[in-house]
mmCIF file of C-alpha atoms in Angstrom:
data_model
loop_
_atom_site.group_PDB
_atom_site.id
_atom_site.type_symbol
_atom_site.label_atom_id
_atom_site.label_comp_id
_atom_site.label_asym_id
_atom_site.label_seq_id
_atom_site.Cartn_x
_atom_site.Cartn_y
_atom_site.Cartn_z
ATOM 1 C CA MET A 11 71.882 -55.981 279.725
ATOM 2 C CA THR A 12 74.221 -57.001 282.364
ATOM 3 C CA THR A 13 73.435 -59.418 284.598
ATOM 4 C CA PRO A 14 72.264 -58.063 288.301
ATOM 5 C CA VAL A 15 73.655 -58.715 291.121
ATOM 6 C CA PHE A 16 72.824 -59.555 294.882
ATOM 7 C CA PRO A 17 72.264 -56.535 296.839
ATOM 8 C CA THR A 18 74.140 -56.107 300.699
ATOM 9 C CA LEU A 19 72.191 -54.573 302.724
ATOM 10 C CA PRO A 20 72.491 -50.908 303.860
ATOM 11 C CA SER A 21 72.914 -52.021 307.373
ATOM 12 C CA GLY A 22 76.124 -54.385 307.118
ATOM 13 C CA GLU A 23 74.327 -57.704 307.956
ATOM 14 C CA ALA A 24 75.515 -60.561 307.006
ATOM 15 C CA SER A 25 72.892 -64.020 306.469
ATOM 16 C CA ASP A 26 72.558 -65.608 309.102
ATOM 17 C CA SER A 27 74.639 -69.149 309.428
ATOM 18 C CA SER A 28 71.763 -70.984 311.337
ATOM 19 C CA LYS A 29 69.589 -70.890 307.808
ATOM 20 C CA PHE A 30 72.646 -72.084 305.284
ATOM 21 C CA GLU A 31 71.719 -74.904 303.523
ATOM 22 C CA VAL A 32 73.169 -76.028 300.382
ATOM 23 C CA ALA A 33 71.770 -79.685 298.350
ATOM 24 C CA LYS A 34 72.485 -81.151 295.277
ATOM 25 C CA THR A 35 69.579 -81.650 292.229
ATOM 26 C CA ASP A 36 68.920 -85.329 291.878
ATOM 27 C CA PRO A 37 69.370 -85.997 287.605
ATOM 28 C CA SER A 38 68.497 -89.328 288.034
ATOM 29 C CA MET A 39 64.491 -91.323 286.862
ATOM 30 C CA ARG A 40 64.086 -94.249 289.254
ATOM 31 C CA ALA A 41 61.576 -97.238 288.374
ATOM 32 C CA GLU A 42 60.293 -100.060 291.014
ATOM 33 C CA MET A 43 59.474 -103.573 289.075
ATOM 34 C CA GLU A 44 56.929 -105.491 291.127
ATOM 35 C CA GLY A 45 60.093 -107.996 291.263
ATOM 36 C CA GLY A 46 60.875 -105.360 293.890
ATOM 37 C CA TYR A 47 63.863 -104.748 292.282
ATOM 38 C CA VAL A 48 64.868 -99.847 291.385
ATOM 39 C CA VAL A 49 65.789 -99.583 288.320
ATOM 40 C CA SER A 50 66.815 -96.150 287.902
ATOM 41 C CA ARG A 51 69.587 -93.963 284.573
ATOM 42 C CA ALA A 52 70.441 -90.475 283.753
ATOM 43 C CA ARG A 53 67.744 -88.331 283.514
ATOM 44 C CA HIS A 54 70.600 -85.247 281.353
ATOM 45 C CA THR A 55 74.408 -85.338 281.870
ATOM 46 C CA ARG A 56 74.055 -82.514 283.168
ATOM 47 C CA LYS A 57 76.365 -82.491 286.471
ATOM 48 C CA PRO A 58 74.305 -81.891 289.533
ATOM 49 C CA LEU A 59 72.801 -78.872 290.279
ATOM 50 C CA ARG A 60 73.036 -76.678 293.828
ATOM 51 C CA ILE A 61 69.843 -75.371 295.776
ATOM 52 C CA PHE A 62 70.854 -72.605 298.452
ATOM 53 C CA LYS A 63 68.914 -72.425 301.703
ATOM 54 C CA THR A 64 69.708 -69.039 302.691
ATOM 55 C CA GLY A 65 68.309 -65.966 305.056
ATOM 56 C CA TYR A 66 68.836 -62.291 307.420
ATOM 57 C CA THR A 67 67.695 -62.471 310.830
ATOM 58 C CA GLY A 68 66.665 -59.136 312.726
ATOM 59 C CA ILE A 69 67.139 -57.144 309.955
ATOM 60 C CA ASN A 70 65.599 -53.962 308.833
ATOM 61 C CA ASN A 71 63.146 -51.541 307.133
ATOM 62 C CA ALA A 72 65.209 -50.226 305.060
ATOM 63 C CA ASP A 73 67.226 -54.169 304.599
ATOM 64 C CA LYS A 74 63.960 -55.270 304.053
ATOM 65 C CA ALA A 75 62.775 -52.645 301.683
ATOM 66 C CA VAL A 76 65.823 -53.503 299.290
ATOM 67 C CA LEU A 77 65.558 -57.083 299.463
ATOM 68 C CA ASP A 78 61.904 -57.072 298.542
ATOM 69 C CA ASN A 79 62.588 -54.322 296.022
ATOM 70 C CA PHE A 80 66.089 -56.450 294.352
ATOM 71 C CA TYR A 81 62.760 -59.237 293.727
ATOM 72 C CA ASP A 82 60.914 -57.200 291.980
ATOM 73 C CA THR A 83 63.625 -56.069 290.312
ATOM 74 C CA VAL A 84 64.510 -59.529 288.899
ATOM 75 C CA ARG A 85 60.421 -60.454 289.298
ATOM 76 C CA GLY A 86 60.634 -63.970 291.353
ATOM 77 C CA GLY A 87 62.480 -66.383 289.538
ATOM 78 C CA SER A 88 62.491 -64.690 286.572
ATOM 79 C CA VAL A 89 66.092 -63.483 286.009
ATOM 80 C CA VAL A 90 69.636 -65.283 286.474
ATOM 81 C CA PHE A 91 71.755 -62.956 288.453
ATOM 82 C CA SER A 92 75.119 -63.135 290.321
ATOM 83 C CA TRP A 93 75.667 -64.615 293.968
ATOM 84 C CA THR A 94 78.324 -65.018 296.213
ATOM 85 C CA ASP A 95 78.042 -68.087 298.641
ATOM 86 C CA PRO A 96 79.627 -67.538 301.647
ATOM 87 C CA THR A 97 80.767 -70.088 303.587
ATOM 88 C CA SER A 98 83.477 -70.562 299.857
ATOM 89 C CA LEU A 99 83.504 -66.646 298.425
ATOM 90 C CA LEU A 100 82.239 -68.143 295.125
ATOM 91 C CA VAL A 101 80.357 -66.615 293.032
ATOM 92 C CA TYR A 102 77.449 -68.217 291.183
ATOM 93 C CA SER A 103 74.188 -68.001 289.137
ATOM 94 C CA VAL A 104 71.227 -68.440 290.424
ATOM 95 C CA ARG A 105 67.248 -67.606 290.457
ATOM 96 C CA PHE A 106 65.190 -67.858 293.302
ATOM 97 C CA LYS A 107 62.990 -71.000 293.698
ATOM 98 C CA GLY A 108 59.965 -70.126 295.217
ATOM 99 C CA ALA A 109 58.723 -66.505 296.860
ATOM 100 C CA LEU A 110 60.767 -64.312 299.564
ATOM 101 C CA GLY A 111 59.030 -64.538 302.912
ATOM 102 C CA PHE A 112 59.437 -61.985 305.539
ATOM 103 C CA LYS A 113 58.517 -63.322 309.359
ATOM 104 C CA TYR A 114 57.538 -59.557 312.164
ATOM 105 C CA VAL A 115 60.251 -60.127 314.362
ATOM 106 C CA GLY A 116 59.754 -56.913 315.972
ATOM 107 C CA PHE A 117 58.326 -55.364 319.218
ATOM 108 C CA GLY A 118 57.031 -51.743 319.551
ATOM 109 C CA LEU A 119 59.008 -49.204 317.980
ATOM 110 C CA ASN A 120 62.202 -52.146 316.911
ATOM 111 C CA GLN A 121 60.030 -53.181 313.150
ATOM 112 C CA MET A 122 63.166 -56.074 312.736
ATOM 113 C CA TRP A 123 62.594 -59.191 309.954
ATOM 114 C CA ASP A 124 63.430 -62.828 309.384
ATOM 115 C CA CYS A 125 63.242 -63.543 306.052
ATOM 116 C CA ALA A 126 64.454 -67.201 304.220
ATOM 117 C CA PHE A 127 64.623 -67.862 300.680
ATOM 118 C CA GLU A 128 66.339 -70.817 298.604
ATOM 119 C CA LEU A 129 68.477 -70.291 295.490
ATOM 120 C CA GLU A 130 69.120 -72.262 292.710
ATOM 121 C CA GLN A 131 72.402 -72.563 290.063
ATOM 122 C CA ALA A 132 71.229 -71.636 287.025
#
């Protein structure tokens, strides 16, 4: 089975830079002692992984359907897929971390959606 690739939206819409955040996981374990000091150590030897928060603003129904179908295809966070970081253009192996959320922001016949999601490096 080949690795799925995060889709390009039919409208060509790029992710919204105001929703883009990058964080790293903390691989440490900590314990605070009664004497006021802290004991810590690494939980494992693997490098910290990245967590990406991103999303889209004002996408149409066709773009929403593409994202929704892709989420179903990779069964939420079950399957690892390739995703390109829009800031560095590096390709990461990631999975969804949590739900894919849509918020309706349209009015009248202009049906628009905001979308937000988190990806974790695999």
